[in-house]
PDB file of C-alpha atoms in Angstrom:
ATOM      1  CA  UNK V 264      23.839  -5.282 -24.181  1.00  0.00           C
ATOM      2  CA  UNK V 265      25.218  -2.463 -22.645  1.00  0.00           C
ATOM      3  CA  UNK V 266      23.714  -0.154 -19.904  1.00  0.00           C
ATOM      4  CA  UNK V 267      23.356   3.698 -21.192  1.00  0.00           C
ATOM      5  CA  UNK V 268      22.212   6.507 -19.604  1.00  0.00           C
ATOM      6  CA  UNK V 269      18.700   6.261 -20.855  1.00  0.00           C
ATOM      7  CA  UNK V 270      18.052   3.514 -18.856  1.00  0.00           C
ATOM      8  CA  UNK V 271      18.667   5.234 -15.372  1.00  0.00           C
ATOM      9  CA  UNK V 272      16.700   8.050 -16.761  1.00  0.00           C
ATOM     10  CA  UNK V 273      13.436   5.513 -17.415  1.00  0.00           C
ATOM     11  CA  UNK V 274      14.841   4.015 -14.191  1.00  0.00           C
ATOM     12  CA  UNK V 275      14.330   7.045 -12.446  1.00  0.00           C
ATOM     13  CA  UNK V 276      11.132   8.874 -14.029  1.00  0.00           C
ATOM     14  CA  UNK V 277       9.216   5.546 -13.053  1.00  0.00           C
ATOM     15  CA  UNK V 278      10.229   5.872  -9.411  1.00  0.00           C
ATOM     16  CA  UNK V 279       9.295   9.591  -9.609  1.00  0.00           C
ATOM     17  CA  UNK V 280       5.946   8.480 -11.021  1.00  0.00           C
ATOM     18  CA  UNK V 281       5.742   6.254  -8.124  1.00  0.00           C
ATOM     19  CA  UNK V 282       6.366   8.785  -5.601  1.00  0.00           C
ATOM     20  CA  UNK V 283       3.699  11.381  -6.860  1.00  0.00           C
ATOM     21  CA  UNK V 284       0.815   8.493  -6.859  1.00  0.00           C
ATOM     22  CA  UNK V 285       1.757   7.661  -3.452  1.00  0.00           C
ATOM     23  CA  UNK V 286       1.557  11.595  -2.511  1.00  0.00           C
ATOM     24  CA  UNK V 287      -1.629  11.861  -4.005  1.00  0.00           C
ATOM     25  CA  UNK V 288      -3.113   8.726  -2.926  1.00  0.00           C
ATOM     26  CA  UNK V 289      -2.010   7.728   1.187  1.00  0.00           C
ATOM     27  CA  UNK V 290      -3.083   9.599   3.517  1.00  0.00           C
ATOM     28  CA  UNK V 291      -0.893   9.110   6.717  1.00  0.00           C
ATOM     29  CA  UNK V 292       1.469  11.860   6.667  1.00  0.00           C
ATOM     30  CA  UNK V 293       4.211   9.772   7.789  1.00  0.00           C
ATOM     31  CA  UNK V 294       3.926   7.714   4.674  1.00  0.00           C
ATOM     32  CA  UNK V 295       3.286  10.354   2.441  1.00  0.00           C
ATOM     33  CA  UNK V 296       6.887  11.830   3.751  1.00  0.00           C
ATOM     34  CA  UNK V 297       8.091   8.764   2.475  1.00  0.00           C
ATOM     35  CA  UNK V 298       7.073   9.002  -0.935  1.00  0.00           C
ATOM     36  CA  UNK V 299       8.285  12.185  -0.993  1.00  0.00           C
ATOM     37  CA  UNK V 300      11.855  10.541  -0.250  1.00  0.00           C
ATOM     38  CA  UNK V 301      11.879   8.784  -3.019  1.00  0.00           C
ATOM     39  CA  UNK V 302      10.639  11.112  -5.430  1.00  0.00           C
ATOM     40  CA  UNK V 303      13.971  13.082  -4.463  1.00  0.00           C
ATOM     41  CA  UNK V 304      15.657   9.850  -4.802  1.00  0.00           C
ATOM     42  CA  UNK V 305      14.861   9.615  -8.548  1.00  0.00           C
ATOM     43  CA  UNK V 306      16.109  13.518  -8.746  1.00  0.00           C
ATOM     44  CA  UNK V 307      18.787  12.298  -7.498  1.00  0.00           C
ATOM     45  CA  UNK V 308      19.149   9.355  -9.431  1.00  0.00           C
ATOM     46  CA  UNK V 309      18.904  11.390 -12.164  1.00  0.00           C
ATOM     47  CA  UNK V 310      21.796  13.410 -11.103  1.00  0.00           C
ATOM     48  CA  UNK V 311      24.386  10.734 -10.775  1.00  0.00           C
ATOM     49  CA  UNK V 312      23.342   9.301 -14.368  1.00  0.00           C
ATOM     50  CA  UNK V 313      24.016  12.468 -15.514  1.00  0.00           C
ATOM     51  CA  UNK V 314      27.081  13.322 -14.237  1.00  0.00           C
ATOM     52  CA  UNK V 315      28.491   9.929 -14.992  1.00  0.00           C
ATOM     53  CA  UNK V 316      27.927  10.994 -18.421  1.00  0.00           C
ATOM     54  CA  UNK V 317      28.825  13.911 -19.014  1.00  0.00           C
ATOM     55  CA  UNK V 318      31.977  13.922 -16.473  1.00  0.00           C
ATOM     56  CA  UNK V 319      33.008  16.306 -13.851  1.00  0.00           C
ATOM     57  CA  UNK V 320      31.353  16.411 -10.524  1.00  0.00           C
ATOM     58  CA  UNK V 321      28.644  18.776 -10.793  1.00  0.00           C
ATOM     59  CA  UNK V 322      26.291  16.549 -10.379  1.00  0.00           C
ATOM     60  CA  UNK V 323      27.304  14.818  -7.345  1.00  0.00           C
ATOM     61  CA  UNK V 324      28.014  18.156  -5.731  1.00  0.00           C
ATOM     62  CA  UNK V 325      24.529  18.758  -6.628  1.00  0.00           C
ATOM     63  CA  UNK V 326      23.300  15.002  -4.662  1.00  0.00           C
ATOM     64  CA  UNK V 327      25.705  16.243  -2.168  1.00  0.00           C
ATOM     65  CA  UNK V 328      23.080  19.295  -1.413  1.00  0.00           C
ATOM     66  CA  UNK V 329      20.027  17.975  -2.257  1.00  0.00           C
ATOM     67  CA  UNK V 330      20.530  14.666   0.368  1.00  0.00           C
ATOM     68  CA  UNK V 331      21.764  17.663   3.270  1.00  0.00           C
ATOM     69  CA  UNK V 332      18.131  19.644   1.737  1.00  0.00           C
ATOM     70  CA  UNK V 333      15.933  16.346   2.349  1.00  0.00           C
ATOM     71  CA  UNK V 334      17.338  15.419   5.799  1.00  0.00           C
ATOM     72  CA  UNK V 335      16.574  19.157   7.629  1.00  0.00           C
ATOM     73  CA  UNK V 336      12.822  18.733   5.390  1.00  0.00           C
ATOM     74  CA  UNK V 337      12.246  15.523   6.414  1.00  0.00           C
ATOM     75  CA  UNK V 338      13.463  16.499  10.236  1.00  0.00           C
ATOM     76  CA  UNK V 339      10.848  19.918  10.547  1.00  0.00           C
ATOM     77  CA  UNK V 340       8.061  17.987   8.374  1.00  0.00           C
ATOM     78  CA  UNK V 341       8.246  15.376  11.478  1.00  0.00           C
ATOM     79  CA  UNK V 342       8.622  17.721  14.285  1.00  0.00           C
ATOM     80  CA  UNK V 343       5.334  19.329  12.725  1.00  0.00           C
ATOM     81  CA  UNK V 344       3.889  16.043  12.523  1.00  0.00           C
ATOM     82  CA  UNK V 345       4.658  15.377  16.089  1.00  0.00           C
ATOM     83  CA  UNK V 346       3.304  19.086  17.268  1.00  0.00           C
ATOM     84  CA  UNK V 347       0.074  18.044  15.750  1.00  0.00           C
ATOM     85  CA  UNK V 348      -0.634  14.519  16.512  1.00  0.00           C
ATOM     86  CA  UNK V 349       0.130  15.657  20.108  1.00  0.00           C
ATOM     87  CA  UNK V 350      -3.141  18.187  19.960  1.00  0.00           C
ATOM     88  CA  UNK V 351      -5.171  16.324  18.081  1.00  0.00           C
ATOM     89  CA  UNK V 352      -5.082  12.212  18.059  1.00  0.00           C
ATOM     90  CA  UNK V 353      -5.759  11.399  14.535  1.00  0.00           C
ATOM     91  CA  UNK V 354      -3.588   9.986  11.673  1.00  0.00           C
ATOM     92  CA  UNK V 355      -5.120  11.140   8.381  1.00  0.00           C
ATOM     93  CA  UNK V 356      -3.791  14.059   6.278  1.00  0.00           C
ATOM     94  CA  UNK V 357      -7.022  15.251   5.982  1.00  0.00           C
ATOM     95  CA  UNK V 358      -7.668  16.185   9.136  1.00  0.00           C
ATOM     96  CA  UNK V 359      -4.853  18.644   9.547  1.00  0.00           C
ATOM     97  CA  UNK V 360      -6.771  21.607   7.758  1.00  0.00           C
ATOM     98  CA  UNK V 361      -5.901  24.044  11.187  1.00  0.00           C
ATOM     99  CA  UNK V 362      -4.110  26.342   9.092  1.00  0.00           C
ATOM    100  CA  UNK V 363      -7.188  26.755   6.514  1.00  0.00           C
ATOM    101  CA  UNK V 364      -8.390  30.250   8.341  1.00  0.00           C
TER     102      UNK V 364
ATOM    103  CA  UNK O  25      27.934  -7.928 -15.165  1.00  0.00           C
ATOM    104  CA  UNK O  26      27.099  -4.643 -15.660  1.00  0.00           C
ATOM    105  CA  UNK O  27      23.597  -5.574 -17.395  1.00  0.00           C
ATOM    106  CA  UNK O  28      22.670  -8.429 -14.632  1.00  0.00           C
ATOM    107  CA  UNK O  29      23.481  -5.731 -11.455  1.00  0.00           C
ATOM    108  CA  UNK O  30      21.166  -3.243 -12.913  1.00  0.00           C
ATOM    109  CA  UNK O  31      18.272  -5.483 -14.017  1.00  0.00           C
ATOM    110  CA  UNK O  32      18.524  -6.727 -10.092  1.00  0.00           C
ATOM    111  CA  UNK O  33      18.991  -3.274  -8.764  1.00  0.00           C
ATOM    112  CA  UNK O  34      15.457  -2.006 -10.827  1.00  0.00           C
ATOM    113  CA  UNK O  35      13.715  -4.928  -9.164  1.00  0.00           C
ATOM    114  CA  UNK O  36      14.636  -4.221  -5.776  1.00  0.00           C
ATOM    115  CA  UNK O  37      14.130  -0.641  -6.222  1.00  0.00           C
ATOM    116  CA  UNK O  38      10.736  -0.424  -8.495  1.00  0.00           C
ATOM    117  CA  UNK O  39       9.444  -3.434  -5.828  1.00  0.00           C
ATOM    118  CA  UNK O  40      10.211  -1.256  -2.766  1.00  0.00           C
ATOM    119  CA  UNK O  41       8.863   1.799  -4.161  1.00  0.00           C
ATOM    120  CA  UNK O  42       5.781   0.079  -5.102  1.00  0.00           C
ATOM    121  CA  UNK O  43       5.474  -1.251  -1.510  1.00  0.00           C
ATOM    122  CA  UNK O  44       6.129   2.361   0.314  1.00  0.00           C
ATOM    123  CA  UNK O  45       2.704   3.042  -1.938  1.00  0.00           C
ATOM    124  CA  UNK O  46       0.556   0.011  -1.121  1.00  0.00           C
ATOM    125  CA  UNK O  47       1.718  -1.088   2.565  1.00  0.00           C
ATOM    126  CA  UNK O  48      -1.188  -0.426   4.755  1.00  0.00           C
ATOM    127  CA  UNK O  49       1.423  -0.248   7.707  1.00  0.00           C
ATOM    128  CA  UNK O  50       3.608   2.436   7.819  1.00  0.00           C
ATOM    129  CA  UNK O  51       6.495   0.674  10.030  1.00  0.00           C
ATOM    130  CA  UNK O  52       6.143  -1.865   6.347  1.00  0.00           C
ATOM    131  CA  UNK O  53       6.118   1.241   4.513  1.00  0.00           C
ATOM    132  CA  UNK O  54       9.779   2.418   5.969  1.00  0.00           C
ATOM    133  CA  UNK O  55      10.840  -1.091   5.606  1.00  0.00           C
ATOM    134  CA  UNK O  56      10.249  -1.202   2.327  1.00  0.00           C
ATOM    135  CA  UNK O  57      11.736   2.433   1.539  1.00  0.00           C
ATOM    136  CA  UNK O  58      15.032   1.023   3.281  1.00  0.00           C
ATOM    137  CA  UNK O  59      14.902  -1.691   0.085  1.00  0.00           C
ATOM    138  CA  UNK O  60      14.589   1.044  -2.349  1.00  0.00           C
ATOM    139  CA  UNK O  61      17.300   3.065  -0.611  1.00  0.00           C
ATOM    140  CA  UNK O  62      19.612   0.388  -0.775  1.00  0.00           C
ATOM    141  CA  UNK O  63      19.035  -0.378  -4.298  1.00  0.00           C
ATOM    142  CA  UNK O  64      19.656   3.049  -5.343  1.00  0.00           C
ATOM    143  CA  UNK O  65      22.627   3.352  -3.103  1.00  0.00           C
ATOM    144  CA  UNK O  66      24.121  -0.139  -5.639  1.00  0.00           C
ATOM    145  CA  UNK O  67      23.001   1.800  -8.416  1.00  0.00           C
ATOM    146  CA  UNK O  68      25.117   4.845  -7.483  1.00  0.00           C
ATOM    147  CA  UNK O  69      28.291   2.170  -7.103  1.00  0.00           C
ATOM    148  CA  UNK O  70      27.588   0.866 -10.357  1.00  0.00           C
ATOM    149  CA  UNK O  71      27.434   4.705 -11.821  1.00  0.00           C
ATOM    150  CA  UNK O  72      31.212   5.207  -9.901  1.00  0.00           C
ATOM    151  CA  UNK O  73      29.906   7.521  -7.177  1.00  0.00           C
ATOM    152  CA  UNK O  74      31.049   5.405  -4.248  1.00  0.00           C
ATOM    153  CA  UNK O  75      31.236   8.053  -1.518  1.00  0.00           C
ATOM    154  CA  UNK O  76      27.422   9.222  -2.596  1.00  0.00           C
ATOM    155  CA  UNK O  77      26.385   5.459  -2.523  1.00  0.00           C
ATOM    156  CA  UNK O  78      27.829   5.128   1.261  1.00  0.00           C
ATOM    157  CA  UNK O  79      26.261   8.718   2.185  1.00  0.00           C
ATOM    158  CA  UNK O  80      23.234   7.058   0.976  1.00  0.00           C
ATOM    159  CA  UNK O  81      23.081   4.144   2.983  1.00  0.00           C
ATOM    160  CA  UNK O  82      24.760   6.222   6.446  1.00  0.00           C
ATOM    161  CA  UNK O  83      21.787   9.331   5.797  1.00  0.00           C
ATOM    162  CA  UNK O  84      18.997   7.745   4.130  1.00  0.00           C
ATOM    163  CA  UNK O  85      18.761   3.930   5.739  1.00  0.00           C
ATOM    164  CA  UNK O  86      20.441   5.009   9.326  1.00  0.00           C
ATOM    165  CA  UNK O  87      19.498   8.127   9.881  1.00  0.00           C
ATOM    166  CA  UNK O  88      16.101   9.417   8.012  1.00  0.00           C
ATOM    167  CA  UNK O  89      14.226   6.156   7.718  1.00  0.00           C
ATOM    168  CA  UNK O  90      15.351   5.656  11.640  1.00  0.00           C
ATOM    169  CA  UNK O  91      13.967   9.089  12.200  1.00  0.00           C
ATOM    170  CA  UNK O  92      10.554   7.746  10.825  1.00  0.00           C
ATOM    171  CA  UNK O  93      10.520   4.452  13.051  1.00  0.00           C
ATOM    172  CA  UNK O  94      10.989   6.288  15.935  1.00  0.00           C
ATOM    173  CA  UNK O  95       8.057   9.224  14.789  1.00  0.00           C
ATOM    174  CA  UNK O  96       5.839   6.049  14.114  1.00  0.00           C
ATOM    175  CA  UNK O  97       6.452   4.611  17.588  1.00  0.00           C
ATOM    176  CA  UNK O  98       6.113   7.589  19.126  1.00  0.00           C
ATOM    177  CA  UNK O  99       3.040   8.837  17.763  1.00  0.00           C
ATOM    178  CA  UNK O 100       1.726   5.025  18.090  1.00  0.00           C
ATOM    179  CA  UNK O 101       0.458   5.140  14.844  1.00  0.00           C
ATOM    180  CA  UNK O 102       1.726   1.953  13.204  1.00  0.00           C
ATOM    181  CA  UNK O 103      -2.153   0.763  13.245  1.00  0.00           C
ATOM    182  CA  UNK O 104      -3.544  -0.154   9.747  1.00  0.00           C
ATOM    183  CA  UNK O 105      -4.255   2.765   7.033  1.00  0.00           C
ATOM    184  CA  UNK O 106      -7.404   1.142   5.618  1.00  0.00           C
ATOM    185  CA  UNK O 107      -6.585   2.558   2.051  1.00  0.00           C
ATOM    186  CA  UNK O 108      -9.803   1.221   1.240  1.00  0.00           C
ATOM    187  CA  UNK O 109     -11.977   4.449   1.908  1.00  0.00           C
ATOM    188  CA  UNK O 110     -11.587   6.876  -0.635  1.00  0.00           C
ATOM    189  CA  UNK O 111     -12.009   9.957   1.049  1.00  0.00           C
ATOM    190  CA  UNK O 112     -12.400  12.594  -1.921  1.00  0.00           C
ATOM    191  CA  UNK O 113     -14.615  10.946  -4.619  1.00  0.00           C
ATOM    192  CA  UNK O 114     -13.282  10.155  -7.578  1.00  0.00           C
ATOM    193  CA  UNK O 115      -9.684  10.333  -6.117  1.00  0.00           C
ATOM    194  CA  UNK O 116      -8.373   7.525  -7.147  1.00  0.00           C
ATOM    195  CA  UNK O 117      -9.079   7.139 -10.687  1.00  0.00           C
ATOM    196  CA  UNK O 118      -7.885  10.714 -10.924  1.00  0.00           C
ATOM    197  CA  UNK O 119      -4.295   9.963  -9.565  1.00  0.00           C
ATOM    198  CA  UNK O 120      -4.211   6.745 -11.904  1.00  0.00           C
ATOM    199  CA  UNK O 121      -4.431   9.405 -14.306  1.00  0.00           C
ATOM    200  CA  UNK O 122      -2.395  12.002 -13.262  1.00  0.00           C
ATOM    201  CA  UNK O 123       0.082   9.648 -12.981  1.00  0.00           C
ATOM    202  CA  UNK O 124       0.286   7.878 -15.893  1.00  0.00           C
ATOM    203  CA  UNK O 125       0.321  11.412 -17.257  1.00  0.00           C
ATOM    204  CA  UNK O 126       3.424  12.445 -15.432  1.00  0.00           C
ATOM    205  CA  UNK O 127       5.410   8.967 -16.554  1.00  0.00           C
ATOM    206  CA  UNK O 128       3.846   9.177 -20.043  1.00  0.00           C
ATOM    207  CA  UNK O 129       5.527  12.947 -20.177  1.00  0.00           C
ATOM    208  CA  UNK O 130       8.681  12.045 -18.747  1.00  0.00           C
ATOM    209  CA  UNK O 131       9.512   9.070 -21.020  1.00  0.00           C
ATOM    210  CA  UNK O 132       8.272  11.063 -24.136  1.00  0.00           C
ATOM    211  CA  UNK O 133      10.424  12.985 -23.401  1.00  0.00           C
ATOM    212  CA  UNK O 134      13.338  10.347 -22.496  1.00  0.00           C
ATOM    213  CA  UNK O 135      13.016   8.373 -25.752  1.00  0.00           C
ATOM    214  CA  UNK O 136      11.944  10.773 -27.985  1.00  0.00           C
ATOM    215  CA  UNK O 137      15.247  12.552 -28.016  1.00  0.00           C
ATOM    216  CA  UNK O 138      17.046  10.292 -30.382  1.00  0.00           C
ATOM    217  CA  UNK O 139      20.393  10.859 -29.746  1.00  0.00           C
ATOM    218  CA  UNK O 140      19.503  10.212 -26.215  1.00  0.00           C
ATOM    219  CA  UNK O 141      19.623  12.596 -22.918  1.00  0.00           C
ATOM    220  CA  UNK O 142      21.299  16.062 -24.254  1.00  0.00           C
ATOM    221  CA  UNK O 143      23.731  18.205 -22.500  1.00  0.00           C
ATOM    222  CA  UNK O 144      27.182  19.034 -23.087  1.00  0.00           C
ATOM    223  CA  UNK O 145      30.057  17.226 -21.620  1.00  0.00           C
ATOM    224  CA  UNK O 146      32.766  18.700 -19.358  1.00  0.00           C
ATOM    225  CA  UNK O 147      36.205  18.963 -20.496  1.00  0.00           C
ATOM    226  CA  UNK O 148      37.025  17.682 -17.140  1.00  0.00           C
ATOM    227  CA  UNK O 149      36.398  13.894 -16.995  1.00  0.00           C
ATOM    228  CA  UNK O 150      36.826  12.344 -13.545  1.00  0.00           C
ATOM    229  CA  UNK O 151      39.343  10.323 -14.321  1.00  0.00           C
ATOM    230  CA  UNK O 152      41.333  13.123 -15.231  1.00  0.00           C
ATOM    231  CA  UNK O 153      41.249  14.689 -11.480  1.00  0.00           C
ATOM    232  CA  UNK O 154      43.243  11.900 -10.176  1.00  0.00           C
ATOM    233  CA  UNK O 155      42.643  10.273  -6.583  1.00  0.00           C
ATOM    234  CA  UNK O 156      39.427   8.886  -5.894  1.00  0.00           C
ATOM    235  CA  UNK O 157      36.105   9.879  -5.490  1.00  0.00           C
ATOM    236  CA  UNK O 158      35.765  10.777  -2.341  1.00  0.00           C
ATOM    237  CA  UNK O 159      39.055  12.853  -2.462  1.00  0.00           C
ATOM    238  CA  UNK O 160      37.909  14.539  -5.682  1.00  0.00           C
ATOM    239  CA  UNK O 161      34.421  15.472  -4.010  1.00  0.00           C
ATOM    240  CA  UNK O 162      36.203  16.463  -1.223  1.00  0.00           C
ATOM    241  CA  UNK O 163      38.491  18.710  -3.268  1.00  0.00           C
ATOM    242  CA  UNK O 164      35.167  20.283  -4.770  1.00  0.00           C
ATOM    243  CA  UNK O 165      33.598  20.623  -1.872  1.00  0.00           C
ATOM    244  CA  UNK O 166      35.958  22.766   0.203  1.00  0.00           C
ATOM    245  CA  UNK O 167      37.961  25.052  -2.991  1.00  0.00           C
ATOM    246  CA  UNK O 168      34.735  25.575  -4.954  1.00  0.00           C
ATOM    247  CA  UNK O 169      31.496  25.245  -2.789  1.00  0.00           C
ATOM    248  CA  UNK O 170      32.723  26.789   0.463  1.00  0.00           C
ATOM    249  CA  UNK O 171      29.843  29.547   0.621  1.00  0.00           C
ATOM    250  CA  UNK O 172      27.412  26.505   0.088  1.00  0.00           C
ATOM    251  CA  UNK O 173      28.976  24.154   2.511  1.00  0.00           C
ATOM    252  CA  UNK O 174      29.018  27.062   4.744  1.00  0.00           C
ATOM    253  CA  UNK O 175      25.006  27.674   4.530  1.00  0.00           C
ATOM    254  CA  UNK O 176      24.430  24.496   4.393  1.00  0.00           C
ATOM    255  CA  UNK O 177      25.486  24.194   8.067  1.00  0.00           C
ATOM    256  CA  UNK O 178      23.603  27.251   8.837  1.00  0.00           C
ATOM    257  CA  UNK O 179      20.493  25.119   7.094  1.00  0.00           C
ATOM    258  CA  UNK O 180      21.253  22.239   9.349  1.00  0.00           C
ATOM    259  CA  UNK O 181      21.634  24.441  12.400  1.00  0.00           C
ATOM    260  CA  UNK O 182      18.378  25.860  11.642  1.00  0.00           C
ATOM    261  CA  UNK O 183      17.010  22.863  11.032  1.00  0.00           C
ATOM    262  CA  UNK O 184      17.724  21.321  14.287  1.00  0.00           C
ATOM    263  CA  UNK O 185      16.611  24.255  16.238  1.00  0.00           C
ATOM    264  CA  UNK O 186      13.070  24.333  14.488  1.00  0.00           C
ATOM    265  CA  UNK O 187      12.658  21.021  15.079  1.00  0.00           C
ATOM    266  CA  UNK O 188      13.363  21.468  18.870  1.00  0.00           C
ATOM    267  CA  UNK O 189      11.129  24.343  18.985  1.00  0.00           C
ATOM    268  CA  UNK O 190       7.985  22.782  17.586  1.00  0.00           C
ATOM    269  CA  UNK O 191       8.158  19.154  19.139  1.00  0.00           C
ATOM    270  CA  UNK O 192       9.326  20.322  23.016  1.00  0.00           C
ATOM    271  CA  UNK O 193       6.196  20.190  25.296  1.00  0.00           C
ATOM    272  CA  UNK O 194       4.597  23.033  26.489  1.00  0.00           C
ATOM    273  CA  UNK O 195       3.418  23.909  29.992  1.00  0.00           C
ATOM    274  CA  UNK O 196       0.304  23.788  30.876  1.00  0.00           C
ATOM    275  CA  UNK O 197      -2.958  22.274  28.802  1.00  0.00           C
ATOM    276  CA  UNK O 198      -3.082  22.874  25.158  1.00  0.00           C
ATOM    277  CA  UNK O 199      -5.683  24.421  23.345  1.00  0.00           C
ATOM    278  CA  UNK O 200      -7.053  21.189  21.358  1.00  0.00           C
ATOM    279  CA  UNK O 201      -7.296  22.175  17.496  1.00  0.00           C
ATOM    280  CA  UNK O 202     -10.946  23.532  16.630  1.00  0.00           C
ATOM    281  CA  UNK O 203     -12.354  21.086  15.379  1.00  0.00           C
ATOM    282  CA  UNK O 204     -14.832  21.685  12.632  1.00  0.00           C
ATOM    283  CA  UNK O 205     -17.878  19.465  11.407  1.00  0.00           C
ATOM    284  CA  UNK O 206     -16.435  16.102   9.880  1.00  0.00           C
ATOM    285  CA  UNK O 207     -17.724  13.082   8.829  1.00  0.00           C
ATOM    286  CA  UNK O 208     -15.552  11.173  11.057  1.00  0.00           C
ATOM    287  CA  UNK O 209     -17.702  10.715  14.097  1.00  0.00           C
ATOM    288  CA  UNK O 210     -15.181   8.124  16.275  1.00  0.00           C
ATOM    289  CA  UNK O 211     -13.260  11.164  17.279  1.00  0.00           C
ATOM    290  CA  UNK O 212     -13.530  12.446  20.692  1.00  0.00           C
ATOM    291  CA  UNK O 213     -14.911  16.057  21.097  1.00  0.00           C
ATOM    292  CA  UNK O 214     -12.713  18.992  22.025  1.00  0.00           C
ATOM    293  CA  UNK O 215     -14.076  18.611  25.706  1.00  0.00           C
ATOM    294  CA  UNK O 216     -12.145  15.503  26.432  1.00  0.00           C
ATOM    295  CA  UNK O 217      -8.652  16.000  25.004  1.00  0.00           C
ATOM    296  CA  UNK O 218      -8.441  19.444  26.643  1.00  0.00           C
ATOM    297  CA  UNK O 219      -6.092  18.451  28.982  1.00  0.00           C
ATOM    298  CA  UNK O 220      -3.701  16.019  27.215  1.00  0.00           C
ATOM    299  CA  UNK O 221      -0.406  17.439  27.315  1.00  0.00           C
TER     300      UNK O 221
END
C-alpha cells in the first residue's frame, strides 16, 4: 500500500483539529501558545505534502517563511506573557481582560 | 518501508498533540509538543525535504519549545491547570463541537475530491534542479526571494527588539492591573502587589 498525498493531508487536518480544541479549551496562555504551534505545524505539514507533489520548491520556500513568522510570534506572545504575569500573579487566560476598556 | 515510517510517525505525532491538549502541566505540555515536533520533522524526511526537517528540529525543539521552558520557569507557573473547572458554561461541549466541525469540514473536503488534492504541477520537478535540497533551497532563497529574505530579517530584528522592550523591568513600582470584580476570590487585592517589581 502506498503512501499518497491524501494521507498527509488527513494527517495534517487532524492535528489542526487538535490545535483549535486545545485553543479553545486550556486556559494557561503558555499552553495555549503551544497549540497554536502545532496548528502551524499542520499548515505546514500541509505545505511540504504539497510541494512534494506537485514539484518545485514553492512550498518549502513557503515553510521556510512561515517557521521564521512563528518564531518572532511565539517570541512577542511570551514577552507579553511575561509583562503581564509580572503585574498581575495569575495564570489563567481569562484574567488578562486589561485591554477590554 | 515507506508505509511502516508513516503509520509510526502519525502515532507519535497525533499522541503528542493529544497530550499538549490534555497535560495538566505545562512543562508536560512542551514535552510532549517536542514529540510531535519530532515526528513531523521524520515526516518532512520521508516527504524529501531534509534541510526543512533539520530546521525543524534546530527552531522548533531547540529553540521555541526551549523558549517556553524557560517562560514556564520563570514565571513559576509549572503548578497544575486543574482543567476540571469549566470556566464559561457550556464551554466544553461547545468546542467538542466546533471541533468536530472543523475536522468534519476539512476531510469533506480531503476525500470528497476524487481525484484527490487538486493543483497543478510545476514543470520544474526537483529532481530536475540538480544538487540537493538544501543547495536548491538555497539557490531559491537568495536569486528569487531576496526582498523576502531581506524583510524577513527586518521581522526578526523587530521581533527581538519588541520583545526586549516589553519584558525589561521598569523602575520604580508598577501600577498593578485594575482589577475588576471576579469570581476568583484567592487573589490578593491591588493593595498588596503594589510594590512588586
Amino acid at each position: 500500500m502506498e503512501v499518497t498525498t491524501t494521507w498527509y493531508l488527513v494527517l495534517a487536518a487532524v492535528l489542526f483539529a487538535i490545535g483549535a480544541v486545545g485553543v479553545l479549551i486550556r486556559r494557561n496562555p503558555l499552553v495555549l501558545f503551544m497549540c497554536v504551534e502545532l496548528m502551524i505545524n499542520a499548515v505546514t505539514l500541509t505545505f511540504v505534502a504539497f510541494n512534494s507533489a506537485l514539484g518545485g520548491l514553492g512550498g518549502q520556500m513557503a515553510v521556510f517563511f512561515a517557521l521564521v513568522v512563528a518564531a518572532a510570534e511565539v517570541v512577542i506572545g511570551l514577552a507579553i506573557i511575561v509583562a503581564i504575569a509580572r503585574r498581575q500573579p495569575t495564570t489563567a487566560i481569562d484574567d488578562f481582560s486589561g485591554l477590554k476598556g | 518501508m515507506e508505509l511502516a515510517v508513516f503509520i509510526i510517525c502519525s502515532a507519535i505525532v497525533l499522541s503528542g498533540a493529544l497530550g499538549v491538549l490534555i497535560a495538566n502541566n505545562p512543562v508536560h505540555a512542551a514535552l510532549f509538543l517536542v514529540e510531535t515536533l519530532f515526528g513531523i520533522a521524520v515526516l518532512f524526511i520521508l516527504l524529501d525535504a531534509t534541510f526543512l526537517a533539520a530546521v525543524q528540529v534546530v527552531v522548533y525543539a531547540g529553540a521555541i519549545v526551549i523558549l517556553f521552558l524557560f517562560v514556564i520557569m520563570l514565571l513559576g507557573v509549572d503548578r497544575a491547570d486543574d482543567l476540571g473547572i469549566e470556566p464559561i458554561s457550556g464551554q466544553r461541549p461547545l468546542t467538542i463541537v466546533i471541533g468536530s466541525s472543523i475536522l468534519g469540514l476539512m476531510l469533506t473536503t480531503l476525500l470528497i475530491s476524487v481525484s484527490g488534492p487538486t493543483g497543478t504541477s510545476t514543470s520544474v520537478s526537483e529532481v530536475s534542479l540538480g544538487g540537493t535540497n538544501t543547495k536548491n533551497l538555497g539557490g531559491t532563497l537568495f536569486h528569487d526571494h531576496l526582498f523576502a529574505v531581506e524583510l524577513t530579517a527586518l521581522l526578526l530584528t523587530v521581533a527581538i527588539v519588541g520583545a526586549v522592550a516589553l519584558a525589561r523591568r521598569l523602575k520604580g513600582p508598577l501600577q498593578p492591573l485594575p482589577i475588576l470584580e471576579t469570581t476568583n476570590d484567592e487573589r490578593p487585592s491591588p493593595e498588596d502587589n503594589g510594590d512588586v517589581e
